[in-house]
Amino acid sequence: MKEKIKKALSFIAKQLFFYFPFVVLYTVASEFVFSYKYGFSVKSISEIYKILFGSIGFTAILSGLSFRASSSTENREKKTIFNMAGERLFHATILFIISTVLQYTITNLVSKYSLNLITFIICTILIIPASLFFTYGLIYTSRSLILLHRILFIGWEDPLK
């Protein structure tokens, strides 16, 4: 009985570790993309910055941990996978930083100048790459979390395989 409970808890923990990042990534992406429907209010802008700074911190920490795991392991295959995941997370951090700079530019344009046609066109042009950089950062983060999951839980059946 004790072994069944232990096995069930292990299965639940592995499922949560695998599916929880996707739920978080979906929530963050939907909040980032759909926050523009509220306009450029102080609340929506502060929420966007919270999301961006949180994304930068999350990916930077995981990137550092992946590089540290890569340097401390002796297994050549694991070292390569940890290194690849760290590189993807570092790239995602850079994409989030670029998205933050573009978002900051949009916010300053809207706050300093009234929302006339030229400002609207410039903001629209800047929102597209900001959203794309953020989306690609989320994709890189998701792929690197899948790589880390596969290396940390070797032998567990991966639903994405």
Coordinates of C-alpha atoms in Angstrom, one line a residue:
M1 CA 0.0 0.0 0.0
K2 CA 2.8 2.4 0.9
E3 CA 4.5 1.6 -2.4
K4 CA 1.4 2.4 -4.4
I5 CA 1.0 5.8 -2.6
K6 CA 4.6 6.6 -3.2
K7 CA 4.3 5.6 -6.9
A8 CA 1.0 7.7 -7.3
L9 CA 2.6 10.7 -5.7
S10 CA 5.7 10.4 -7.9
F11 CA 3.4 10.2 -11.0
I12 CA 1.5 13.3 -9.9
A13 CA 4.7 15.2 -9.2
K14 CA 6.1 14.3 -12.6
Q15 CA 2.8 15.3 -14.3
L16 CA 2.7 18.7 -12.5
F17 CA 6.4 19.3 -13.4
F18 CA 5.6 18.7 -17.0
Y19 CA 2.3 20.5 -17.5
F20 CA 2.5 23.4 -15.0
P21 CA 5.0 25.4 -17.2
F22 CA 2.6 25.3 -20.1
V23 CA -0.2 26.6 -18.0
V24 CA 2.0 29.4 -16.7
L25 CA 3.3 30.2 -20.2
Y26 CA -0.2 30.4 -21.6
T27 CA -1.4 32.6 -18.8
V28 CA 1.6 35.0 -19.2
A29 CA 1.2 35.1 -23.0
S30 CA -2.5 35.8 -22.9
E31 CA -2.0 38.5 -20.3
F32 CA 0.7 40.1 -22.4
V33 CA -1.1 40.0 -25.7
F34 CA -4.6 40.8 -24.4
S35 CA -3.5 43.7 -22.1
Y36 CA -3.6 46.0 -25.1
K37 CA -7.4 45.8 -25.1
Y38 CA -7.4 47.8 -21.9
G39 CA -5.6 50.7 -23.6
F40 CA -2.6 52.4 -22.2
S41 CA -3.8 52.8 -18.6
V42 CA -1.4 52.8 -15.7
K43 CA -2.7 49.5 -14.5
S44 CA -2.2 47.7 -17.8
I45 CA 1.3 49.2 -18.3
S46 CA 2.4 48.2 -14.8
E47 CA 1.0 44.6 -15.4
I48 CA 3.0 44.4 -18.7
Y49 CA 6.2 45.4 -16.9
K50 CA 5.6 42.9 -14.1
I51 CA 5.2 40.2 -16.7
L52 CA 8.3 41.2 -18.7
F53 CA 10.5 41.6 -15.6
G54 CA 9.3 38.4 -14.2
S55 CA 10.0 36.6 -17.5
I56 CA 13.5 38.0 -17.6
G57 CA 14.2 36.9 -14.0
F58 CA 12.7 33.5 -14.5
T59 CA 14.6 32.7 -17.7
A60 CA 17.9 34.2 -16.5
I61 CA 17.8 32.1 -13.3
L62 CA 17.0 28.9 -15.1
S63 CA 19.7 29.7 -17.7
G64 CA 22.3 30.1 -15.0
L65 CA 21.1 26.9 -13.3
S66 CA 21.3 25.0 -16.6
F67 CA 24.8 26.2 -17.3
R68 CA 25.9 25.3 -13.8
A69 CA 24.4 21.8 -14.2
S70 CA 26.2 21.5 -17.5
S71 CA 29.6 22.4 -16.0
S72 CA 29.2 20.1 -13.0
T73 CA 28.0 16.9 -14.7
E74 CA 30.5 14.3 -16.1
N75 CA 28.1 12.6 -18.6
R76 CA 28.8 14.0 -22.0
E77 CA 25.2 13.7 -23.3
K78 CA 23.7 15.4 -20.2
K79 CA 26.3 18.1 -20.4
T80 CA 25.3 18.8 -24.0
I81 CA 21.5 18.9 -23.2
F82 CA 22.0 21.1 -20.1
N83 CA 24.2 23.4 -22.2
M84 CA 21.6 23.6 -25.0
A85 CA 18.8 24.3 -22.6
G86 CA 20.9 27.1 -21.0
E87 CA 21.6 28.6 -24.3
R88 CA 17.9 28.6 -25.2
L89 CA 17.0 30.2 -21.9
F90 CA 19.7 32.8 -22.3
H91 CA 18.4 33.6 -25.8
A92 CA 14.8 33.8 -24.4
T93 CA 16.1 36.3 -21.8
I94 CA 17.6 38.5 -24.5
L95 CA 14.3 38.4 -26.4
F96 CA 12.4 39.4 -23.3
I97 CA 14.8 42.3 -22.8
I98 CA 14.3 43.5 -26.4
S99 CA 10.6 43.2 -25.9
T100 CA 10.9 45.3 -22.7
V101 CA 12.8 48.0 -24.5
L102 CA 10.2 48.2 -27.3
Q103 CA 7.4 48.2 -24.8
Y104 CA 9.1 51.1 -22.9
T105 CA 9.4 53.0 -26.1
I106 CA 5.7 52.5 -26.8
T107 CA 4.8 53.7 -23.3
N108 CA 6.9 56.8 -23.6
L109 CA 5.5 57.7 -27.0
V110 CA 2.0 57.4 -25.8
S111 CA 2.6 59.3 -22.5
K112 CA 4.6 62.2 -24.0
Y113 CA 2.6 62.7 -27.2
S114 CA -1.1 62.6 -27.6
L115 CA -2.3 59.6 -29.5
N116 CA -2.5 61.1 -32.9
L117 CA -2.2 59.3 -36.2
I118 CA 1.6 59.3 -36.4
T119 CA 2.0 58.1 -32.8
F120 CA -0.6 55.4 -33.5
I121 CA 1.2 54.2 -36.6
I122 CA 4.6 54.1 -34.8
C123 CA 3.1 52.3 -31.8
T124 CA 1.5 49.7 -34.1
I125 CA 4.7 49.1 -35.9
L126 CA 6.5 48.7 -32.5
I127 CA 3.9 46.5 -30.9
I128 CA 4.2 43.8 -33.6
P129 CA 8.0 43.1 -33.0
A130 CA 7.5 43.4 -29.3
S131 CA 4.8 40.7 -29.3
L132 CA 6.9 38.6 -31.7
F133 CA 10.0 38.8 -29.5
F134 CA 7.9 38.0 -26.4
T135 CA 6.2 35.0 -28.2
Y136 CA 9.5 33.6 -29.4
G137 CA 11.0 34.0 -25.9
L138 CA 8.1 32.0 -24.6
I139 CA 8.6 29.3 -27.2
Y140 CA 12.4 29.1 -26.4
T141 CA 11.5 28.9 -22.7
S142 CA 9.0 26.1 -23.3
R143 CA 11.3 24.1 -25.5
S144 CA 14.2 24.4 -23.0
L145 CA 11.8 23.3 -20.1
I146 CA 10.9 20.3 -22.2
L147 CA 14.6 19.5 -22.7
L148 CA 15.3 19.8 -19.0
H149 CA 12.3 17.7 -18.2
R150 CA 13.5 14.9 -20.5
I151 CA 17.0 14.9 -18.9
L152 CA 15.8 15.2 -15.3
F153 CA 13.1 12.5 -15.6
I154 CA 14.9 9.9 -17.7
G155 CA 12.7 6.8 -18.3
W156 CA 9.4 8.6 -17.8
E157 CA 7.1 8.4 -20.8
D158 CA 6.9 11.8 -22.4
P159 CA 3.5 12.7 -23.9
L160 CA 5.1 15.0 -26.5
K161 CA 7.3 12.2 -28.0

